[in-house]
Short mmCIF file of C-alpha atoms in Angstrom, two decimals:
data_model
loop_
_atom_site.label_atom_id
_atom_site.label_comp_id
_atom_site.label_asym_id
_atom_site.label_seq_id
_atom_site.Cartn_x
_atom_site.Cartn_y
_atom_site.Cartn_z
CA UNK T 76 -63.64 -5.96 -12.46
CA UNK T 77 -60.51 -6.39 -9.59
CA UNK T 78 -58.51 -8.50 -12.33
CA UNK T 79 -58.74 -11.33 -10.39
CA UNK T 80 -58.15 -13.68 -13.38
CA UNK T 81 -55.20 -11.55 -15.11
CA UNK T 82 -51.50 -11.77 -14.21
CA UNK T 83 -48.78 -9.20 -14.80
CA UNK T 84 -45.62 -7.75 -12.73
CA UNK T 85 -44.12 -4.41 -12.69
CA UNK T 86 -41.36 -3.53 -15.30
CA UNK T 87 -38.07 -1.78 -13.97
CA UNK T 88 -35.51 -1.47 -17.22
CA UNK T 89 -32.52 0.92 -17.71
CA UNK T 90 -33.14 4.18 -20.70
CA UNK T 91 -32.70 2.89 -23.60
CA UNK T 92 -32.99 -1.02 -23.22
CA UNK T 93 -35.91 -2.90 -23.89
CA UNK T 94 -38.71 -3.00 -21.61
CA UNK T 95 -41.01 -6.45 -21.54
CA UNK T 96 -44.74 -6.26 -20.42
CA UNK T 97 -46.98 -9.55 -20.39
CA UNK T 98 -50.64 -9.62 -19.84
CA UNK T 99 -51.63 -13.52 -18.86
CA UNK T 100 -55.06 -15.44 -18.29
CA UNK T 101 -54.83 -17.83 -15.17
CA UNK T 102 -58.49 -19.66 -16.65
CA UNK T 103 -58.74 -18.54 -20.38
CA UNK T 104 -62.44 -19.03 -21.98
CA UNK T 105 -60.99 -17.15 -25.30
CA UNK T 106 -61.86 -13.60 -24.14
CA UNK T 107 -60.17 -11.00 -26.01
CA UNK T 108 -56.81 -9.28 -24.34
CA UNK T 109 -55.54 -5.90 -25.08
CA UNK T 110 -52.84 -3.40 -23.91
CA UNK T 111 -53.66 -0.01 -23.11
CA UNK T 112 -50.95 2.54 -22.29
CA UNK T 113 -50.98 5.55 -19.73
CA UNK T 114 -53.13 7.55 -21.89
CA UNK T 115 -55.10 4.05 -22.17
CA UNK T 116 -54.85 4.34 -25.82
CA UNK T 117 -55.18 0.97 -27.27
CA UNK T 118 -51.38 -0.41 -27.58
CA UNK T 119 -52.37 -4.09 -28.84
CA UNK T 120 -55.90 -5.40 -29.19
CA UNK T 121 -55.03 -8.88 -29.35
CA UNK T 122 -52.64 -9.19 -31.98
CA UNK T 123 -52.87 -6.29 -33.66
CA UNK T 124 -51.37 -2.76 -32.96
CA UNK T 125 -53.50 0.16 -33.32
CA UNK T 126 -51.20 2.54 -31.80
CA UNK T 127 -48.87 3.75 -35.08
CA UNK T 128 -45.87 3.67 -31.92
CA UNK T 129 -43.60 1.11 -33.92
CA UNK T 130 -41.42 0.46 -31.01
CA UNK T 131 -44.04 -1.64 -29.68
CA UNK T 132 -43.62 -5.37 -31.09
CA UNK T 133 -45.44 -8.62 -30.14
CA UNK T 134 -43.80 -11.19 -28.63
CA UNK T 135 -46.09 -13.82 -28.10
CA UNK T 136 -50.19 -14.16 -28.67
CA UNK T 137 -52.43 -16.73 -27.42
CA UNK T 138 -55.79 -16.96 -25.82
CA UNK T 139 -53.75 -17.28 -22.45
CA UNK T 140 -51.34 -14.44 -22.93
CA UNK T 141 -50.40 -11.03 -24.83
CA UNK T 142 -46.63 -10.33 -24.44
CA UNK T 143 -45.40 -6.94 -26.13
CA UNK T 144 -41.82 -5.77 -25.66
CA UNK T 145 -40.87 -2.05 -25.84
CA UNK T 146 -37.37 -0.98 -27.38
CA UNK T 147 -35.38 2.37 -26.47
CA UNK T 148 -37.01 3.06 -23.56
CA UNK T 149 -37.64 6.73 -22.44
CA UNK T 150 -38.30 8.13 -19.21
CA UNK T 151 -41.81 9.21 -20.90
CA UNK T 152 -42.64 5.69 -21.32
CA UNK T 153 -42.78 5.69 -17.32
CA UNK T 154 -46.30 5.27 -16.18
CA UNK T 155 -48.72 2.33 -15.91
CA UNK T 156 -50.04 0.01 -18.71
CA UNK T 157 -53.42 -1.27 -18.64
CA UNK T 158 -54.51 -5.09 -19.42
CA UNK T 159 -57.82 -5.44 -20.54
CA UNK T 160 -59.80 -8.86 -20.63
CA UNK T 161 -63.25 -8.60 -22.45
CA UNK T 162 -65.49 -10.95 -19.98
CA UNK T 163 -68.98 -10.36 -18.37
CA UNK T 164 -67.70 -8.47 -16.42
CA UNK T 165 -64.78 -6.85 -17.80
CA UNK T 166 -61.41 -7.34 -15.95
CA UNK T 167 -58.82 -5.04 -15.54
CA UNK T 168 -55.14 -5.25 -13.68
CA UNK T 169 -52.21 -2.70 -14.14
CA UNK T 170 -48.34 -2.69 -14.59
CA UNK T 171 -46.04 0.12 -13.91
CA UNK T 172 -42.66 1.07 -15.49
CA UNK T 173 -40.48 2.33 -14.17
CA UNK T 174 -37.36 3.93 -15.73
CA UNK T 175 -33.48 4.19 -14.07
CA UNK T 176 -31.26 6.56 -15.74
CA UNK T 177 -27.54 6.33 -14.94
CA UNK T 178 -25.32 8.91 -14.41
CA UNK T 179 -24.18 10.95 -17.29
CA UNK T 180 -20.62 11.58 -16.29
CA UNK T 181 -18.42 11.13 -12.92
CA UNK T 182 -15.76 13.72 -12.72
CA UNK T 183 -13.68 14.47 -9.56
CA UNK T 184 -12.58 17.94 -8.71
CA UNK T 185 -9.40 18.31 -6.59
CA UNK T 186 -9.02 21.64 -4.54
CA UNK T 187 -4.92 20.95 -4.74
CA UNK T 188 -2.76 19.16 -7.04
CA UNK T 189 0.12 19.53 -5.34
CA UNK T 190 -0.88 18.89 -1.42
CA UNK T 191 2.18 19.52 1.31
CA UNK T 192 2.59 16.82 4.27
CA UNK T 193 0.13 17.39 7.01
CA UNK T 194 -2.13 20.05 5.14
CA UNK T 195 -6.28 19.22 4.61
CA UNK T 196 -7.30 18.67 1.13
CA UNK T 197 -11.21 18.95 0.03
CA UNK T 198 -12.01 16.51 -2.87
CA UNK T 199 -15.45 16.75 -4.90
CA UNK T 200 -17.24 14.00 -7.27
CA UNK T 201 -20.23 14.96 -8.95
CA UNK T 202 -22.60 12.31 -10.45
CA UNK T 203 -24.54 14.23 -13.02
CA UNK T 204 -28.49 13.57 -14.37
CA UNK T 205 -29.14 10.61 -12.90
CA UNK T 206 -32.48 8.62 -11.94
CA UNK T 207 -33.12 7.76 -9.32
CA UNK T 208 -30.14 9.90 -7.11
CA UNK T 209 -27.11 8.09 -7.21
CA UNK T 210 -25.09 7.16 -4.15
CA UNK T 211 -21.12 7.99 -3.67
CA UNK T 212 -18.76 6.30 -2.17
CA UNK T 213 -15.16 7.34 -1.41
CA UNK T 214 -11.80 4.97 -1.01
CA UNK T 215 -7.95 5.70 -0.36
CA UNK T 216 -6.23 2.78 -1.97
CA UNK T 217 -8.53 -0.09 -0.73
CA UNK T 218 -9.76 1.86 2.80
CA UNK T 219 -13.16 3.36 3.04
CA UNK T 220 -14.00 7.18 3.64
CA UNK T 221 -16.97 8.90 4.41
CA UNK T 222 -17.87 11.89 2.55
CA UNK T 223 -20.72 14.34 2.69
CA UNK T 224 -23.30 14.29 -0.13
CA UNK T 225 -25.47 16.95 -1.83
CA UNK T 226 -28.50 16.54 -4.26
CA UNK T 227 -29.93 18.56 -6.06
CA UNK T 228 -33.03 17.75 -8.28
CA UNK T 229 -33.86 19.15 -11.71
CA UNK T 230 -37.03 18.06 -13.16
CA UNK T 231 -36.80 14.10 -13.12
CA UNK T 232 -33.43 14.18 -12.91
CA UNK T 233 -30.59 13.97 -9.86
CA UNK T 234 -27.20 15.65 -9.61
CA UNK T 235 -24.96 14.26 -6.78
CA UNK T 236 -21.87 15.99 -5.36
CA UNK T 237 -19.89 14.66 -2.46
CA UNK T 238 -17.36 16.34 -0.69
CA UNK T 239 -14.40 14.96 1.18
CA UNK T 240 -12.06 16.60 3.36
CA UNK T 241 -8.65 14.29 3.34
CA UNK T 242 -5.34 15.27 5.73
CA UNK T 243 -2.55 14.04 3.90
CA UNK T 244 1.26 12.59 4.42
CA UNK T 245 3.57 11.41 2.84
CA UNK T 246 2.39 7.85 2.99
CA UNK T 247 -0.45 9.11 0.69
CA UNK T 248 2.12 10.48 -2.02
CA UNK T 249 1.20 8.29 -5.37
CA UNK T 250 -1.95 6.79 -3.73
CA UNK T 251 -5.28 6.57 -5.73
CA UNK T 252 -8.65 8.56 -4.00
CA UNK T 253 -11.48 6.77 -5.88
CA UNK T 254 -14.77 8.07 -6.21
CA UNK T 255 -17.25 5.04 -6.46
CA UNK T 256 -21.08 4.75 -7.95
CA UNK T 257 -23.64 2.75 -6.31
CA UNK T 258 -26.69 2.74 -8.78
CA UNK T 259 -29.43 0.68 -9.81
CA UNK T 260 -28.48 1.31 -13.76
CA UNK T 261 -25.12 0.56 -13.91
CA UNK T 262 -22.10 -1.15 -11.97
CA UNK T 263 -18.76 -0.47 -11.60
CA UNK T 264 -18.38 3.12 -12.88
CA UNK T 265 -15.83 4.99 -10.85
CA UNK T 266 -13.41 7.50 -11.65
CA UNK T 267 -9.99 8.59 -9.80
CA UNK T 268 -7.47 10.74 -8.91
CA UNK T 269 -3.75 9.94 -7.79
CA UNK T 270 -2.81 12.33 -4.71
CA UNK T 271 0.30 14.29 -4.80
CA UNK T 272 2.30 14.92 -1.76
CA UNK T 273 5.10 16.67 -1.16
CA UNK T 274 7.42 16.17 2.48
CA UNK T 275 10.43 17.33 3.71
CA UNK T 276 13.66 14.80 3.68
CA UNK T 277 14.18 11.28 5.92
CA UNK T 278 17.53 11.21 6.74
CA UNK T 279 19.67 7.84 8.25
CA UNK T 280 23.33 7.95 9.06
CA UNK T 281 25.00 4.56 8.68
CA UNK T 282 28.49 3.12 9.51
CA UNK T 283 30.67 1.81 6.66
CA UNK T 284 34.03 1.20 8.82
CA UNK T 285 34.20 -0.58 11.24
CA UNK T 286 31.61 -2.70 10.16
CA UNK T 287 30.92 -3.95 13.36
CA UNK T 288 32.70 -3.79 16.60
CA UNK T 289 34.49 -0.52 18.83
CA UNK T 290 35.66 2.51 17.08
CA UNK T 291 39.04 2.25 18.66
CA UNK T 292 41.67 4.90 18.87
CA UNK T 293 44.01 5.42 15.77
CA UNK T 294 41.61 3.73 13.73
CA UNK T 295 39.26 5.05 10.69
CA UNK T 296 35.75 6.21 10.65
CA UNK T 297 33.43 6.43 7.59
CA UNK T 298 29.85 7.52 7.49
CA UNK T 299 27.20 7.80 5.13
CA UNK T 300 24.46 9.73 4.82
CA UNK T 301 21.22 8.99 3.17
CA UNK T 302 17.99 11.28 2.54
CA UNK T 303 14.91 10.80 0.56
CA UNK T 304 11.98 13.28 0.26
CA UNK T 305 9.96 15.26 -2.64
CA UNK T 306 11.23 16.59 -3.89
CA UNK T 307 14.62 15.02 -3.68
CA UNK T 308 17.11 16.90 -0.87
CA UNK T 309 19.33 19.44 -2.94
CA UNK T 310 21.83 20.58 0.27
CA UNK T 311 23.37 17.80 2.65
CA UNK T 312 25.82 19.28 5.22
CA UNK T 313 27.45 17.52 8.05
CA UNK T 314 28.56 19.55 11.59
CA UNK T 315 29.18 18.70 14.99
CA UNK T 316 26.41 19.40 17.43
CA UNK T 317 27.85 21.85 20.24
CA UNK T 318 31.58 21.91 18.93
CA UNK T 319 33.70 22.56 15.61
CA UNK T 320 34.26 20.33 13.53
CA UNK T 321 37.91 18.44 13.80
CA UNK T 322 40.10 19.49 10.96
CA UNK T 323 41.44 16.12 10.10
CA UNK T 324 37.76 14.84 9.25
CA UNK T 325 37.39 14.96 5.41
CA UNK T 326 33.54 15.58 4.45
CA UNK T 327 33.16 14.40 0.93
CA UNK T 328 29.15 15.11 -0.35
CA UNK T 329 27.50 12.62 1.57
CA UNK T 330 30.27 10.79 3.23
CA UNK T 331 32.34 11.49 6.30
CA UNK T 332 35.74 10.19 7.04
CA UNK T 333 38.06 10.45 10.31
CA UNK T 334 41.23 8.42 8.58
CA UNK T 335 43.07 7.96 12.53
CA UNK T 336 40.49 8.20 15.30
CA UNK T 337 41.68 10.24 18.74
CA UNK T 338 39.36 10.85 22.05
CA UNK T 339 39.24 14.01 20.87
CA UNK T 340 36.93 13.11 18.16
CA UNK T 341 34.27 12.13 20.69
CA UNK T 342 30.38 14.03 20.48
CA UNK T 343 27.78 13.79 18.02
CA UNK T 344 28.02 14.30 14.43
CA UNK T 345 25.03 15.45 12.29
CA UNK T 346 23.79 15.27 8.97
CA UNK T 347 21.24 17.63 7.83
CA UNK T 348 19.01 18.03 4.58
CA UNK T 349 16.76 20.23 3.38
CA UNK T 350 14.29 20.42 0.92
CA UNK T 351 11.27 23.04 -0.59
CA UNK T 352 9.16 21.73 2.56
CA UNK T 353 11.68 21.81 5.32
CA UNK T 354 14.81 20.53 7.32
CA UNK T 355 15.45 17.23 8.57
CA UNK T 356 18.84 15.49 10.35
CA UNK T 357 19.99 12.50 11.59
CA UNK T 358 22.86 12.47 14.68
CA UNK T 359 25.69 9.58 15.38
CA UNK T 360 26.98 9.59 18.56
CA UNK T 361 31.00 9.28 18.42
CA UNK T 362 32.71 7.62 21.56
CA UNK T 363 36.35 6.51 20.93
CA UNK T 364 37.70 3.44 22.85
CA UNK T 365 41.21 2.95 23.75
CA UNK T 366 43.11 0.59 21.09
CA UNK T 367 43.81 -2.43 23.66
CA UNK T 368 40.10 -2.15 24.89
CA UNK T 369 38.73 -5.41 22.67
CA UNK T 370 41.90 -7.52 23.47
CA UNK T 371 41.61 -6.89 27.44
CA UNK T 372 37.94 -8.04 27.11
CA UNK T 373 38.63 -11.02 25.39
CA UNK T 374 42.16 -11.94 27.40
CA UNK T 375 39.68 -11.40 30.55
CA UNK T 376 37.17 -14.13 28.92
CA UNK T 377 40.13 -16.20 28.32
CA UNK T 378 41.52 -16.17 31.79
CA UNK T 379 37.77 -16.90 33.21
CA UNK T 380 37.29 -20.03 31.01
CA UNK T 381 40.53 -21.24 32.31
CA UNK T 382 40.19 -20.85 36.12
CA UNK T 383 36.48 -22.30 35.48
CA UNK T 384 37.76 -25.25 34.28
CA UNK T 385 40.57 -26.15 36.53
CA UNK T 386 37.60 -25.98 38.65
CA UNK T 387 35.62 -27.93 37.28
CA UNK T 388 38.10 -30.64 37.65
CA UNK T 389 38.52 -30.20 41.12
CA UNK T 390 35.34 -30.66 41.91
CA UNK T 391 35.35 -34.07 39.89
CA UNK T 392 38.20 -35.94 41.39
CA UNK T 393 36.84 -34.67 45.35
CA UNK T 394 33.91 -36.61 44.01
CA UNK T 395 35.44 -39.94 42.96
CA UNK T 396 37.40 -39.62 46.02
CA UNK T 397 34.36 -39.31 47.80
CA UNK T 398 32.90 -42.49 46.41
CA UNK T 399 36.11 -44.69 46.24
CA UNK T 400 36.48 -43.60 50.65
CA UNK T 401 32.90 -44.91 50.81
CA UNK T 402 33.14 -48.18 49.63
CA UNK T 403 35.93 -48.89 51.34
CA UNK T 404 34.12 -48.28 54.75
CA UNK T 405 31.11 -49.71 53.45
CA UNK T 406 33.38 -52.93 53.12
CA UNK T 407 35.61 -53.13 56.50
CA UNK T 408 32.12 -52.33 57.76
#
C-alpha cells in the first residue's frame, strides 16, 4: 500500500539523546501496527518487543498509535524505520533518522605567541569528528573575520580547519581572536586566544612651567617626558635637534629644566626612547620672548579700550545735540 492512512515525521536527534518515533492511524478500524527497523526486523508488533534491543521502550499504545522512543542514540541507528498497518491491503509509510554529532574538541593553533607591530600572523581552529561538517567563524573582540576553511572527511565523520591570516598592531595587544562553532548539535562552543603584541614606545613631551602663557626671558622651563610601549622604554635621552645642548639645562631622567631662560635657548628639544622593537621621539619647539613682551600686549589693550570709549562718548553727545538742534527748528518753524 502508499500509507495513505499512516502518519509519521522524520527524526533528527543529537548522539546520545533520545530519539522519538510515532507510527499513527488517521481512520483506525483496530488493525494491528508494528515497527520495523532498517533491517525491517520487527522492533514492536503492537505492544510487544520482539527485537531483544532494550533501548527500545514504548511510549504509548493504542489502536490509533504506536509511539517507541530510542535512548543513546548511535550514528548506526541512522537509517529508516518502517510502520506497518495490517489492512486488506497492507499499508506501509517510512521515517528516517537522522543523527548530528558535534564536534569533539575546538582547539586553536597560533603560528606566534609573541607577534611584533605590523607583522602577519596565521591562526588555525580545527573542529574535530563532527557530523554533519561544522562551520567556523572567526571574531577580533566583537568584529567579524573571514577565514578560509578546509574539510576533510573520514568515514561518517568531518574534521574542519580554518585558517586566518591577521596583521597586527598595537591596538590588538591583549585583544581576544575567537574561534566560533556554528552546528546543528550544539550552541555556543567557542574557544580563544588573547593576541600578544609587542610595539616600539609613544612618546609626549609636556610643559610643567609655565603652565600656560610665554616662556619669557630669565624665566624657568620644565619638561616632562612620557613613553609607553611593550615592553616598557628602558633608555630616555633628551638632545637638541641640530645644536648642543646648553650647559645650564639640568636633564634629570625624564625631566628637563632651564632654571633662567635666555634667546639663546631657542630650537627644538627632543626626547627619545627606545625599546626591543624600535625608537620613537617627541620634539618641543623652544622660542624665548622678551620679559616685557606680555605687559606691552596688555598696556596696548588697555590704551585701545580707553581711546574706544572716549569715543564712544563723543559720538553720544553729537547725537543728543543733534536731536535737541532739531526740535528747536522744528518749533520756530
Amino acid at each position: 500500500g502508499d500509507g495513505q492512512n499512516l502518519v509519521t515525521e522524520d527524526v533528527t536527534v543529537v548522539e546520545g539523546d533520545v530519539a522519538t518515533i510515532s507510527c499513527r492511524v488517521k481512520n483506525s478500524d483496530d488493525s494491528v501496527i508494528q515497527l520495523l527497523n532498517p533491517n525491517r526486523q520487527t522492533i514492536y508488533f503492537r505492544d510487544f518487543r520482539p527485537l531483544k534491543d532494550s533501548r527500545f521502550q514504548l511510549v504509548n499504545f493504542s489502536n490509533s498509535e504506536l509511539r517507541v522512543s530510542l535512548t543513546n542514540v548511535s550514528i548506526s541507528d541512522e537509517g529508516r524505520y518502517f510502520c506497518q498497518l495490517y489492512t486488506d491491503p497492507p499499508q506501509e509509510i517510512y521515517t528516517t533518522i537522522t543523527v548530528l554529532v558535534p564536534p569533539r574538541n575546538l582547539v586553536i593553533d597560533i603560528q606566534k605567541e609573541i607577534a611584533v607591530e605590523g607583522e602577519e600572523i596565521e591562526l588555525n581552529c580545527t573542529a574535530m569528528a563532527s557530523r554533519p561538517a561544522t562551520t567556523i567563524r572567526w571574531f577580533k573582540g566583537n568584529k567579524e573575520l573571514t577565514g578560509k576553511s578546509e574539510v576533510e572527511q573520514w568515514s561518517d565523520m568531518y574534521t574542519v580547519t580554518s585558517q586566518l591570516l591577521l596583521k597586527v598592531g598595537r591596538e590588538d595587544d591583549g585583544v581576544p581572536v575567537i574561534c566560533l562553532v556554528d552546528h546543528p548539535a550544539v550552541k555556543d562552543l567557542q574557544t580563544q586566544r588573547y593576541l600578544e603584541v609587542m610595539y616600539k614606545p609613544q612618546v609626549r613631551v609636556s610643559q610643567n612651567y609655565p603652565v600656560q602663557g610665554l616662556t619669557r626671558e630669565g624665566e624657568p622651563l620644565e619638561l616632562t617626558c612620557a613613553a609607553f610601549g611593550k615592553p616598557q622604554p628602558t633608555d630616555m635621552r633628551w638632545l637638541r635637534v641640530d645644536d648642543e645642548m646648553p650647559q645650564h639645562v639640568v636633564v634629570s631622567g625624564s625631566n628637563l629644566l632651564i632654571s633662567n631662560l635666555n634667546k639663546t635657548d631657542n630650537g627644538t628639544y627632543r626626547c627619545e626612547a627606545s625599546n626591543a622593537v624600535g625608537k620613537s621621539h617627541a620634539d618641543y619647539m623652544l622660542f624665548v620672548y622678551d620679559s616685557r613682551a606680555g605687559e606691552e600686549g596688555a598696556i596696548r589693550s588697555v590704551d585701545h579700550a580707553v581711546v574706544g570709549g572716549v569715543v564712544a562718548v563723543v559720538v553720544f553727545a553729537m547725537l543728543c545735540l543733534l536731536i535737541i538742534l532739531g526740535r528747536y527748528f522744528a518749533r520756530h518753524k
